[in-house]
């Protein structure tokens, strides 16, 4: 049998929008009412850890209530035909629950927590994190989330995956946050690329890019039709 082609998908908040999880930069975005600096920076954590914990405790509850939608499931189904890697900026687990087996989380995971001292001391969590909850090194536990102004260690893993892609797909991201947004320029010029978004964001010069301007559930369905040509 022929080896499956490597299909790499970069996703953002837009893929989970139809599951009821709000995006960050749309008009009803999550940051409204919350200043980014107040909840998603190391400074916020130092200044008001309780507010930060509350914010992410609510986000965790939202995620646990949400269900994967047809876009998550549709991408998972592509594993039948392609060697698929999902690189997501999302902290929810809807790709995994939608059936994807190879998911790389660039910005952390809401269902994990870590020591505030040691980024490698990571634990699973479904309940709330409270002030006074300690990791095994005695340090306060914090959400396993990459905050603004923090390094994005998983990018080191993501770059070679994108470099080796045969097909590159982007779904539901404004491509506003780096280094994640830069991955689209890491993909080889020669390979086919697709972008699915309700409102296609600005991309600088990207070769071989097909835009599907639709909500993720509909757009991924159309994408799957278009990808059939690459199976021949
Ligand atoms: N279907 C498809 N796309 C959608 C839908 C939908 N139903 N709803 C919204 N979108 C698109 C928007 O048009 C936008 O391009 O999803 C994108 C959401 O963009 P952002 O809110 O900026 O989310 P994202 O790109 O994931 O943000 C990146 O920013 O705050 C940080 O760490 C956080 O991972 C996040 C990062």
PDB file of N, CA and C and ligand atoms in Angstrom, residues 12-14 17-18 23-26 31 89-90 107 148 172-175 177 196-199 201 214-216, ligand 1:
ATOM      1  N   UNK A  12      -7.584  26.988  15.374  1.00  0.00           N
ATOM      2  CA  UNK A  12      -7.725  28.026  16.396  1.00  0.00           C
ATOM      3  C   UNK A  12      -9.144  28.030  16.924  1.00  0.00           C
ATOM      4  N   UNK A  13      -9.456  29.042  17.696  1.00  0.00           N
ATOM      5  CA  UNK A  13     -10.716  29.111  18.419  1.00  0.00           C
ATOM      6  C   UNK A  13     -11.947  28.945  17.514  1.00  0.00           C
ATOM      7  N   UNK A  14     -11.828  29.337  16.234  1.00  0.00           N
ATOM      8  CA  UNK A  14     -12.966  29.265  15.316  1.00  0.00           C
ATOM      9  C   UNK A  14     -13.509  27.865  15.119  1.00  0.00           C
ATOM     10  N   UNK A  17     -16.004  27.244  17.910  1.00  0.00           N
ATOM     11  CA  UNK A  17     -17.075  28.234  18.070  1.00  0.00           C
ATOM     12  C   UNK A  17     -18.452  27.579  17.982  1.00  0.00           C
ATOM     13  N   UNK A  18     -18.605  26.648  17.031  1.00  0.00           N
ATOM     14  CA  UNK A  18     -19.905  25.994  16.864  1.00  0.00           C
ATOM     15  C   UNK A  18     -20.176  24.934  17.943  1.00  0.00           C
ATOM     16  N   UNK A  23     -14.753  32.591  20.717  1.00  0.00           N
ATOM     17  CA  UNK A  23     -13.413  32.889  20.203  1.00  0.00           C
ATOM     18  C   UNK A  23     -12.863  34.095  20.970  1.00  0.00           C
ATOM     19  N   UNK A  24     -11.652  34.459  20.662  1.00  0.00           N
ATOM     20  CA  UNK A  24     -11.005  35.559  21.392  1.00  0.00           C
ATOM     21  C   UNK A  24     -11.251  36.904  20.734  1.00  0.00           C
ATOM     22  N   UNK A  25     -11.175  36.940  19.408  1.00  0.00           N
ATOM     23  CA  UNK A  25     -11.137  38.241  18.747  1.00  0.00           C
ATOM     24  C   UNK A  25     -12.378  38.561  17.919  1.00  0.00           C
ATOM     25  N   UNK A  26     -13.399  37.692  17.929  1.00  0.00           N
ATOM     26  CA  UNK A  26     -14.659  38.077  17.287  1.00  0.00           C
ATOM     27  C   UNK A  26     -15.377  39.055  18.221  1.00  0.00           C
ATOM     28  N   UNK A  31     -12.238  37.999  25.390  1.00  0.00           N
ATOM     29  CA  UNK A  31     -11.457  39.029  26.064  1.00  0.00           C
ATOM     30  C   UNK A  31     -12.309  40.239  26.433  1.00  0.00           C
ATOM     31  N   UNK A  89      -4.107  25.704  18.600  1.00  0.00           N
ATOM     32  CA  UNK A  89      -3.852  26.767  19.576  1.00  0.00           C
ATOM     33  C   UNK A  89      -4.862  26.665  20.713  1.00  0.00           C
ATOM     34  N   UNK A  90      -5.839  25.772  20.546  1.00  0.00           N
ATOM     35  CA  UNK A  90      -6.921  25.688  21.528  1.00  0.00           C
ATOM     36  C   UNK A  90      -6.495  24.916  22.762  1.00  0.00           C
ATOM     37  N   UNK A 107      -0.649  26.003  22.962  1.00  0.00           N
ATOM     38  CA  UNK A 107      -0.858  26.964  24.048  1.00  0.00           C
ATOM     39  C   UNK A 107      -1.323  26.317  25.351  1.00  0.00           C
ATOM     40  N   UNK A 148       0.476  34.980  27.496  1.00  0.00           N
ATOM     41  CA  UNK A 148       1.183  36.008  26.732  1.00  0.00           C
ATOM     42  C   UNK A 148       2.482  36.329  27.463  1.00  0.00           C
ATOM     43  N   UNK A 172     -10.050  28.220  11.316  1.00  0.00           N
ATOM     44  CA  UNK A 172     -10.579  29.000  12.433  1.00  0.00           C
ATOM     45  C   UNK A 172      -9.566  29.704  13.310  1.00  0.00           C
ATOM     46  N   UNK A 173      -8.593  30.333  12.697  1.00  0.00           N
ATOM     47  CA  UNK A 173      -7.691  31.173  13.490  1.00  0.00           C
ATOM     48  C   UNK A 173      -7.488  32.509  12.788  1.00  0.00           C
ATOM     49  N   UNK A 174      -7.389  33.570  13.587  1.00  0.00           N
ATOM     50  CA  UNK A 174      -7.195  34.906  13.020  1.00  0.00           C
ATOM     51  C   UNK A 174      -5.740  35.113  12.586  1.00  0.00           C
ATOM     52  N   UNK A 175      -4.872  34.144  12.888  1.00  0.00           N
ATOM     53  CA  UNK A 175      -3.445  34.245  12.557  1.00  0.00           C
ATOM     54  C   UNK A 175      -2.848  35.546  13.102  1.00  0.00           C
ATOM     55  N   UNK A 177      -1.624  35.686  16.425  1.00  0.00           N
ATOM     56  CA  UNK A 177      -0.719  35.432  17.548  1.00  0.00           C
ATOM     57  C   UNK A 177       0.477  34.592  17.094  1.00  0.00           C
ATOM     58  N   UNK A 196      -9.817  27.475   6.071  1.00  0.00           N
ATOM     59  CA  UNK A 196     -11.257  27.489   6.324  1.00  0.00           C
ATOM     60  C   UNK A 196     -11.510  28.492   7.435  1.00  0.00           C
ATOM     61  N   UNK A 197     -12.338  29.472   7.173  1.00  0.00           N
ATOM     62  CA  UNK A 197     -12.669  30.462   8.211  1.00  0.00           C
ATOM     63  C   UNK A 197     -13.950  31.188   7.801  1.00  0.00           C
ATOM     64  N   UNK A 198     -14.740  31.501   8.798  1.00  0.00           N
ATOM     65  CA  UNK A 198     -15.968  32.259   8.582  1.00  0.00           C
ATOM     66  C   UNK A 198     -15.651  33.591   7.911  1.00  0.00           C
ATOM     67  N   UNK A 199     -14.520  34.165   8.268  1.00  0.00           N
ATOM     68  CA  UNK A 199     -14.056  35.406   7.653  1.00  0.00           C
ATOM     69  C   UNK A 199     -12.548  35.259   7.468  1.00  0.00           C
ATOM     70  N   UNK A 201      -8.849  35.443   7.311  1.00  0.00           N
ATOM     71  CA  UNK A 201      -7.954  36.495   7.800  1.00  0.00           C
ATOM     72  C   UNK A 201      -6.910  36.868   6.746  1.00  0.00           C
ATOM     73  N   UNK A 214     -16.227  29.822   5.054  1.00  0.00           N
ATOM     74  CA  UNK A 214     -17.452  29.229   5.607  1.00  0.00           C
ATOM     75  C   UNK A 214     -17.233  28.919   7.080  1.00  0.00           C
ATOM     76  N   UNK A 215     -18.317  28.753   7.844  1.00  0.00           N
ATOM     77  CA  UNK A 215     -18.151  28.260   9.214  1.00  0.00           C
ATOM     78  C   UNK A 215     -17.441  26.899   9.190  1.00  0.00           C
ATOM     79  N   UNK A 216     -16.750  26.586  10.253  1.00  0.00           N
ATOM     80  CA  UNK A 216     -15.881  25.405  10.274  1.00  0.00           C
ATOM     81  C   UNK A 216     -16.607  24.104   9.915  1.00  0.00           C
TER      82      UNK A 216
HETATM   83  N1  LIG B   1     -16.122  28.794  11.835  1.00  0.00           N
HETATM   84  C1  LIG B   1     -14.914  29.108  11.315  1.00  0.00           C
HETATM   85  N2  LIG B   1     -14.205  30.150  11.725  1.00  0.00           N
HETATM   86  C2  LIG B   1     -14.723  30.922  12.696  1.00  0.00           C
HETATM   87  C3  LIG B   1     -15.984  30.661  13.285  1.00  0.00           C
HETATM   88  C4  LIG B   1     -16.705  29.528  12.807  1.00  0.00           C
HETATM   89  N3  LIG B   1     -17.888  29.172  13.284  1.00  0.00           N
HETATM   90  N4  LIG B   1     -16.200  31.598  14.232  1.00  0.00           N
HETATM   91  C5  LIG B   1     -15.147  32.415  14.226  1.00  0.00           C
HETATM   92  N5  LIG B   1     -14.236  32.009  13.308  1.00  0.00           N
HETATM   93  C6  LIG B   1     -12.911  32.553  13.011  1.00  0.00           C
HETATM   94  C7  LIG B   1     -12.794  34.054  13.070  1.00  0.00           C
HETATM   95  O1  LIG B   1     -13.162  34.624  11.810  1.00  0.00           O
HETATM   96  C8  LIG B   1     -11.295  34.228  13.368  1.00  0.00           C
HETATM   97  O2  LIG B   1     -10.528  34.245  12.179  1.00  0.00           O
HETATM   98  O3  LIG B   1     -12.024  32.058  13.974  1.00  0.00           O
HETATM   99  C9  LIG B   1     -10.952  32.967  14.168  1.00  0.00           C
HETATM  100  C10 LIG B   1     -10.810  33.197  15.648  1.00  0.00           C
HETATM  101  O4  LIG B   1      -9.704  34.026  15.893  1.00  0.00           O
HETATM  102  P1  LIG B   1      -9.225  34.352  17.380  1.00  0.00           P
HETATM  103  O5  LIG B   1     -10.402  34.688  18.207  1.00  0.00           O
HETATM  104  O6  LIG B   1      -8.138  35.349  17.280  1.00  0.00           O
HETATM  105  O7  LIG B   1      -8.664  32.940  17.919  1.00  0.00           O
HETATM  106  P2  LIG B   1      -7.240  32.277  17.655  1.00  0.00           P
HETATM  107  O8  LIG B   1      -6.710  32.615  16.328  1.00  0.00           O
HETATM  108  O9  LIG B   1      -7.380  30.842  18.015  1.00  0.00           O
HETATM  109  O10 LIG B   1      -6.360  32.986  18.769  1.00  0.00           O
HETATM  110  C11 LIG B   1      -5.021  32.594  18.914  1.00  0.00           C
HETATM  111  O11 LIG B   1      -4.775  33.922  20.882  1.00  0.00           O
HETATM  112  O12 LIG B   1      -5.541  34.691  22.884  1.00  0.00           O
HETATM  113  C12 LIG B   1      -4.726  33.799  22.282  1.00  0.00           C
HETATM  114  O13 LIG B   1      -3.860  31.853  23.200  1.00  0.00           O
HETATM  115  C13 LIG B   1      -5.031  32.380  22.634  1.00  0.00           C
HETATM  116  O14 LIG B   1      -4.833  30.424  21.256  1.00  0.00           O
HETATM  117  C14 LIG B   1      -5.322  31.751  21.298  1.00  0.00           C
HETATM  118  C15 LIG B   1      -4.580  32.643  20.340  1.00  0.00           C
END
